[in-house]
Coordinates of C-alpha atoms and ligand atoms in Angstrom, one line a residue:
M1 CA 33.6 44.2 -56.2
L2 CA 30.7 46.5 -57.0
V3 CA 32.7 48.6 -59.5
D4 CA 36.4 48.5 -60.3
V5 CA 37.5 52.1 -59.8
T6 CA 41.1 51.6 -60.9
G7 CA 42.2 54.7 -62.9
T8 CA 39.6 57.0 -61.5
P9 CA 40.6 60.3 -59.7
D10 CA 40.8 60.5 -55.9
F11 CA 38.0 62.8 -54.8
T12 CA 38.9 62.8 -51.1
A13 CA 40.2 66.4 -51.0
K14 CA 37.3 67.8 -53.1
P15 CA 34.6 69.6 -51.0
K16 CA 31.4 67.7 -50.8
I17 CA 27.9 68.0 -49.3
E18 CA 26.2 65.0 -47.8
L19 CA 22.4 65.3 -47.0
H20 CA 21.5 61.6 -46.4
V21 CA 23.6 59.5 -44.0
H22 CA 22.3 57.5 -41.0
L23 CA 24.1 57.6 -37.7
D24 CA 23.2 54.0 -36.8
C25 CA 24.5 52.7 -40.1
S26 CA 27.8 54.6 -39.8
L27 CA 29.3 53.5 -36.5
T28 CA 33.1 53.7 -36.9
R29 CA 35.8 51.3 -35.6
R30 CA 37.5 54.2 -33.9
A31 CA 34.3 54.8 -31.9
L32 CA 34.2 51.2 -30.8
H33 CA 37.8 51.5 -29.7
R34 CA 37.0 54.6 -27.7
L35 CA 34.1 52.6 -26.1
G36 CA 36.5 49.9 -24.9
N37 CA 36.0 47.4 -27.7
P38 CA 39.4 46.8 -29.4
I39 CA 37.8 45.1 -32.4
G40 CA 40.2 44.3 -35.3
E41 CA 39.5 45.3 -38.9
A42 CA 38.4 41.8 -40.1
D43 CA 36.0 41.3 -37.2
F44 CA 34.6 44.8 -37.6
A45 CA 33.8 44.1 -41.3
R46 CA 32.3 40.7 -40.4
V47 CA 30.0 42.1 -37.6
Y48 CA 29.2 45.6 -38.7
T49 CA 29.0 45.6 -42.5
A50 CA 26.5 43.9 -44.8
P51 CA 27.4 42.1 -48.0
E52 CA 27.9 44.3 -51.0
R53 CA 24.8 42.7 -52.4
C54 CA 22.4 41.4 -49.8
S55 CA 20.4 38.3 -50.8
T56 CA 17.5 39.5 -48.6
L57 CA 16.5 42.7 -46.9
L58 CA 16.8 40.7 -43.7
A59 CA 20.6 40.2 -44.3
Y60 CA 20.9 44.0 -44.6
L61 CA 18.9 44.7 -41.4
M62 CA 20.9 42.1 -39.5
A63 CA 24.0 44.1 -40.3
I64 CA 22.5 47.2 -38.7
E65 CA 21.5 45.5 -35.5
P66 CA 24.9 45.2 -33.9
S67 CA 25.4 49.0 -34.3
C68 CA 22.0 49.7 -32.9
A69 CA 22.7 47.5 -29.9
V70 CA 25.8 49.6 -29.2
L71 CA 24.1 52.9 -29.5
Q72 CA 21.9 52.6 -26.4
T73 CA 23.9 54.7 -23.9
A74 CA 24.6 58.5 -23.8
G75 CA 28.4 57.8 -24.0
A76 CA 28.1 55.6 -27.1
L77 CA 25.8 58.1 -28.9
R78 CA 28.1 61.0 -28.1
I79 CA 31.3 59.2 -29.2
A80 CA 29.6 57.7 -32.3
M81 CA 28.5 61.1 -33.5
E82 CA 31.8 62.7 -32.8
E83 CA 33.6 60.0 -34.7
L84 CA 31.2 60.2 -37.6
M85 CA 32.0 63.9 -37.8
R86 CA 35.7 63.0 -38.1
A87 CA 35.0 60.5 -40.8
L88 CA 32.9 62.9 -42.8
A89 CA 35.6 65.6 -42.5
G90 CA 38.2 63.1 -43.5
D91 CA 36.1 62.4 -46.6
G92 CA 36.1 66.0 -47.7
V93 CA 32.6 66.7 -46.5
I94 CA 32.1 70.4 -45.8
Y95 CA 28.4 70.2 -44.7
A96 CA 26.4 67.2 -43.6
E97 CA 22.9 66.4 -42.5
I98 CA 23.0 63.3 -40.3
R99 CA 19.8 61.4 -39.5
F100 CA 18.7 58.9 -36.8
A101 CA 15.5 57.7 -35.2
P102 CA 15.7 58.8 -31.5
H103 CA 13.1 56.3 -30.3
T104 CA 15.3 53.4 -31.4
H105 CA 18.0 54.4 -28.8
Q106 CA 15.9 53.9 -25.7
R107 CA 16.4 50.2 -25.0
Q108 CA 18.4 50.9 -21.8
G109 CA 16.1 53.6 -20.6
L110 CA 17.4 56.9 -22.1
S111 CA 14.7 59.5 -22.5
L112 CA 14.3 61.1 -25.9
D113 CA 15.8 64.4 -24.6
E114 CA 18.8 62.4 -23.1
V115 CA 19.3 60.9 -26.5
M116 CA 19.4 64.4 -28.0
E117 CA 21.7 65.7 -25.4
A118 CA 24.2 62.9 -26.1
V119 CA 24.0 63.3 -29.9
T120 CA 24.3 67.1 -29.9
D121 CA 27.2 66.9 -27.4
G122 CA 28.9 64.6 -30.0
L123 CA 28.0 66.9 -32.8
T124 CA 29.5 69.9 -31.0
A125 CA 32.7 67.9 -30.1
G126 CA 33.0 66.7 -33.7
S127 CA 32.5 70.1 -35.0
N128 CA 35.1 71.7 -32.7
A129 CA 37.6 69.0 -33.6
T130 CA 37.1 69.2 -37.4
G131 CA 35.5 72.6 -38.3
L132 CA 32.7 70.6 -40.1
H133 CA 29.2 72.1 -39.8
A134 CA 26.4 69.6 -39.6
G135 CA 22.7 69.4 -38.8
L136 CA 20.5 66.6 -37.5
I137 CA 17.4 65.1 -39.1
L138 CA 15.1 63.1 -36.8
C139 CA 13.4 60.1 -38.3
A140 CA 9.9 58.9 -37.7
L141 CA 9.6 55.3 -38.8
R142 CA 7.0 53.7 -41.1
D143 CA 7.0 50.5 -39.0
F144 CA 6.2 52.4 -35.8
A145 CA 2.7 53.4 -34.8
P146 CA 1.9 57.1 -35.3
A147 CA 1.6 57.4 -31.5
Q148 CA 5.3 56.4 -31.2
N149 CA 6.3 58.8 -34.0
R150 CA 4.5 61.9 -32.8
P151 CA 6.9 62.5 -29.9
V152 CA 9.8 62.5 -32.4
I153 CA 8.2 65.5 -34.2
E154 CA 7.7 67.3 -30.9
L155 CA 11.3 66.5 -30.0
A156 CA 12.5 67.9 -33.3
H157 CA 10.6 71.1 -32.6
R158 CA 12.2 71.4 -29.1
W159 CA 15.7 70.9 -30.5
Q160 CA 15.3 73.0 -33.7
G161 CA 18.0 75.6 -33.6
R162 CA 20.0 73.4 -31.2
G163 CA 21.2 71.0 -33.8
V164 CA 18.0 69.7 -35.4
V165 CA 17.3 71.0 -38.9
G166 CA 14.5 68.8 -40.1
V167 CA 12.5 65.5 -39.9
D168 CA 12.3 62.4 -42.0
L169 CA 10.1 59.3 -42.5
A170 CA 12.3 56.1 -42.8
G171 CA 11.6 52.4 -42.4
D172 CA 10.0 49.7 -44.5
E173 CA 8.4 51.4 -47.5
A174 CA 7.4 48.1 -49.2
T175 CA 5.0 47.0 -46.4
H176 CA 4.0 50.3 -44.6
A177 CA 2.2 53.1 -46.5
A178 CA 3.1 56.6 -45.6
A179 CA -0.6 57.6 -45.1
A180 CA -0.7 56.3 -41.5
N181 CA 1.7 59.2 -40.6
R182 CA 0.0 61.9 -42.5
R183 CA -1.2 63.8 -39.3
I184 CA 2.3 63.5 -37.8
F185 CA 3.7 65.3 -40.8
D186 CA 0.8 67.8 -40.9
R187 CA 2.0 68.7 -37.4
A188 CA 5.6 69.0 -38.7
H189 CA 4.4 71.5 -41.3
D190 CA 2.5 73.4 -38.7
L191 CA 5.7 73.6 -36.6
G192 CA 7.7 74.9 -39.6
L193 CA 10.0 71.8 -39.6
P194 CA 11.7 71.1 -43.0
I195 CA 10.7 67.6 -44.2
T196 CA 12.4 64.9 -46.2
V197 CA 10.8 61.4 -46.7
H198 CA 12.3 58.1 -47.8
A199 CA 10.3 56.9 -50.8
G200 CA 10.7 55.4 -54.3
E201 CA 13.2 52.8 -53.3
A202 CA 11.6 49.6 -52.1
A203 CA 8.3 50.7 -53.7
G204 CA 7.7 52.6 -57.0
P205 CA 5.7 55.5 -58.4
D206 CA 2.6 54.9 -56.4
S207 CA 4.5 55.3 -53.1
L208 CA 6.2 58.4 -54.4
S209 CA 2.8 59.9 -55.4
E210 CA 1.4 59.1 -52.0
V211 CA 4.2 60.7 -50.2
I212 CA 4.3 63.8 -52.3
E213 CA 0.5 64.4 -52.0
L214 CA 0.0 63.4 -48.3
L215 CA 3.3 64.4 -46.6
R216 CA 4.4 67.3 -48.9
P217 CA 8.2 66.9 -48.3
A218 CA 10.8 69.3 -49.6
R219 CA 13.1 66.5 -50.4
I220 CA 12.9 62.7 -51.1
G221 CA 15.3 60.2 -49.7
H222 CA 16.2 58.0 -52.8
G223 CA 13.2 58.7 -55.1
I224 CA 15.1 56.9 -57.9
R225 CA 12.1 54.8 -59.0
A226 CA 10.6 58.0 -60.2
I227 CA 12.3 57.0 -63.4
E228 CA 9.4 54.5 -63.9
S229 CA 6.8 57.2 -64.4
E230 CA 6.8 60.3 -66.6
D231 CA 4.0 61.7 -64.5
I232 CA 6.0 61.4 -61.3
L233 CA 9.1 62.9 -62.9
A234 CA 7.0 65.8 -64.0
E235 CA 5.5 66.2 -60.6
I236 CA 8.9 66.2 -58.9
K237 CA 10.1 68.8 -61.2
A238 CA 7.0 71.0 -60.9
R239 CA 7.2 70.9 -57.1
N240 CA 11.0 71.6 -57.2
L241 CA 11.6 68.5 -55.1
H242 CA 15.2 67.3 -54.5
L243 CA 16.2 63.7 -54.6
E244 CA 18.9 62.4 -52.1
V245 CA 20.3 59.7 -54.3
C246 CA 22.4 56.9 -52.7
P247 CA 23.5 54.6 -55.6
S248 CA 25.6 52.0 -53.8
S249 CA 23.0 51.6 -51.0
N250 CA 20.3 50.9 -53.6
I251 CA 22.5 48.2 -55.3
Q252 CA 23.3 46.7 -51.9
V253 CA 19.6 46.1 -51.0
G254 CA 18.9 44.8 -54.5
V255 CA 16.8 47.6 -56.1
F256 CA 19.1 47.3 -59.2
A257 CA 21.2 44.4 -60.2
D258 CA 24.3 46.3 -61.2
Y259 CA 25.7 49.8 -60.7
G260 CA 25.4 50.5 -64.5
D261 CA 21.6 49.8 -64.2
H262 CA 21.2 52.6 -61.6
P263 CA 19.1 55.5 -63.0
V264 CA 21.1 58.3 -61.3
D265 CA 22.7 59.3 -64.6
R266 CA 19.4 59.3 -66.4
L267 CA 17.8 61.3 -63.7
S268 CA 20.6 63.8 -63.8
R269 CA 20.3 64.1 -67.6
R270 CA 16.6 64.7 -67.2
G271 CA 17.4 67.7 -65.2
L272 CA 16.1 66.6 -61.8
S273 CA 17.6 68.2 -58.7
L274 CA 19.6 65.5 -57.0
S275 CA 22.6 65.0 -54.7
I276 CA 24.9 62.0 -54.1
N277 CA 25.0 60.4 -50.7
T278 CA 26.3 57.3 -48.9
D279 CA 23.2 56.5 -46.8
A280 CA 25.3 54.1 -44.7
R281 CA 29.0 54.5 -44.3
T282 CA 29.7 51.4 -42.2
V283 CA 27.0 49.0 -43.2
A284 CA 28.0 49.6 -46.9
P285 CA 31.0 50.3 -46.2
L286 CA 31.4 53.5 -48.2
T287 CA 32.7 57.0 -48.4
L288 CA 31.4 59.7 -50.7
S289 CA 34.9 59.8 -52.4
L290 CA 34.4 56.1 -53.4
E291 CA 30.9 56.7 -54.5
Y292 CA 32.1 59.5 -56.8
R293 CA 34.8 57.2 -58.3
R294 CA 32.1 54.7 -59.1
L295 CA 30.0 57.4 -60.8
A296 CA 33.1 58.5 -62.7
K297 CA 33.8 55.0 -63.8
C298 CA 30.3 53.9 -64.7
F299 CA 28.8 57.1 -66.1
G300 CA 31.8 59.2 -67.0
W301 CA 30.9 61.9 -64.4
Q302 CA 33.4 64.7 -64.2
T303 CA 33.8 68.0 -62.4
G304 CA 30.7 69.5 -64.1
E305 CA 28.4 66.8 -62.8
F306 CA 29.9 66.7 -59.3
L307 CA 29.9 70.4 -58.8
A308 CA 26.4 70.8 -60.2
H309 CA 24.9 68.1 -57.8
N310 CA 26.8 69.5 -54.8
L311 CA 25.4 73.0 -55.6
E312 CA 21.9 71.4 -55.8
A313 CA 22.5 69.8 -52.4
V314 CA 23.3 73.2 -50.9
R315 CA 20.3 74.8 -52.6
H316 CA 18.0 72.2 -50.9
A317 CA 19.9 71.9 -47.6
F318 CA 17.9 72.7 -44.5
L319 CA 20.1 75.8 -43.9
P320 CA 19.6 79.6 -43.7
E321 CA 20.4 81.4 -47.0
P322 CA 23.7 83.1 -45.9
D323 CA 25.2 79.7 -44.9
K324 CA 24.2 78.4 -48.4
A325 CA 26.1 81.2 -50.1
D326 CA 29.2 80.5 -48.2
L327 CA 29.1 76.7 -48.9
S328 CA 28.4 77.3 -52.6
A329 CA 31.4 79.6 -52.9
R330 CA 33.6 76.9 -51.2
L331 CA 32.3 74.3 -53.6
I332 CA 33.0 76.5 -56.7
E333 CA 36.5 77.3 -55.5
G334 CA 37.3 73.6 -54.6
W335 CA 36.0 72.0 -57.8
G336 CA 37.4 74.8 -60.0
A337 CA 40.9 74.2 -58.7
N338 CA 43.2 71.7 -60.5
D339 CA 40.7 70.8 -63.2
Ligands
ZN1 ZN1 18.3 56.3 -45.8

């Protein structure tokens, strides 16, 4: 067990924001059932989740592949998105930004626009069923050539306002520098697309520095290894960058040995703008409610910390200002009650 959360409060009903969750790491059992696979709980855990602590990155990546293999048809993408929306709503999430790399869902011949039609159909169906509002972030990948990533940026532009709210760079940070994709992200800036970039997880301050200078994101996925450099911490603050922190996910891939070693509490106390996110709801497996219990247990986080970081998430969400005001009010009301 990563953290024994016995005795911590149940945060399920508390309103929460999630800015960093991957569709292909969050395929639910209910979605598989709807797709005609009657898989039981034990087999689902064995096939679709990774060990709580992976001995190698390969073990983690192997756990994502079965989900990716399923998400190659329009029907699977639509249902997976709709069911993820139900899972998020059931976890108390009131606004989510869900990300995926469209060009990894083309193994059976879907065009990029067909991928988007399926995912946005699922988003609409999930939103109608739950009342949850969510946006999509399209991921370019470090391990793909810029020529393969460029169409993703153009796709995001075509679908902006029809579900898409921003773009991301994901993939293997340890072996692929961000510099190769600089021009792609220059184009994203020119198109007015909000940008977040995975960095500062598998690699340290040098990678963060590269990303901040070359890709100029508004937010950083993870970014936790900023704690290794006072210069980077100062740079992140000076540029008002927001860190999408995913503690359990970082432990799972071995960035830190134990939950108590994770720098999220130190980053919070240093005054950095950060949010708490799951990254991968199935591959973990994880909910935000469980992540909050772990933070409560390991670092003594209470309403003050949770509300503050949810409000920071709203402040840096890829949303119009009027929507932000409404979400902030709901957070303050929800966290203020019963405490
Ligand atoms: Zn991620």
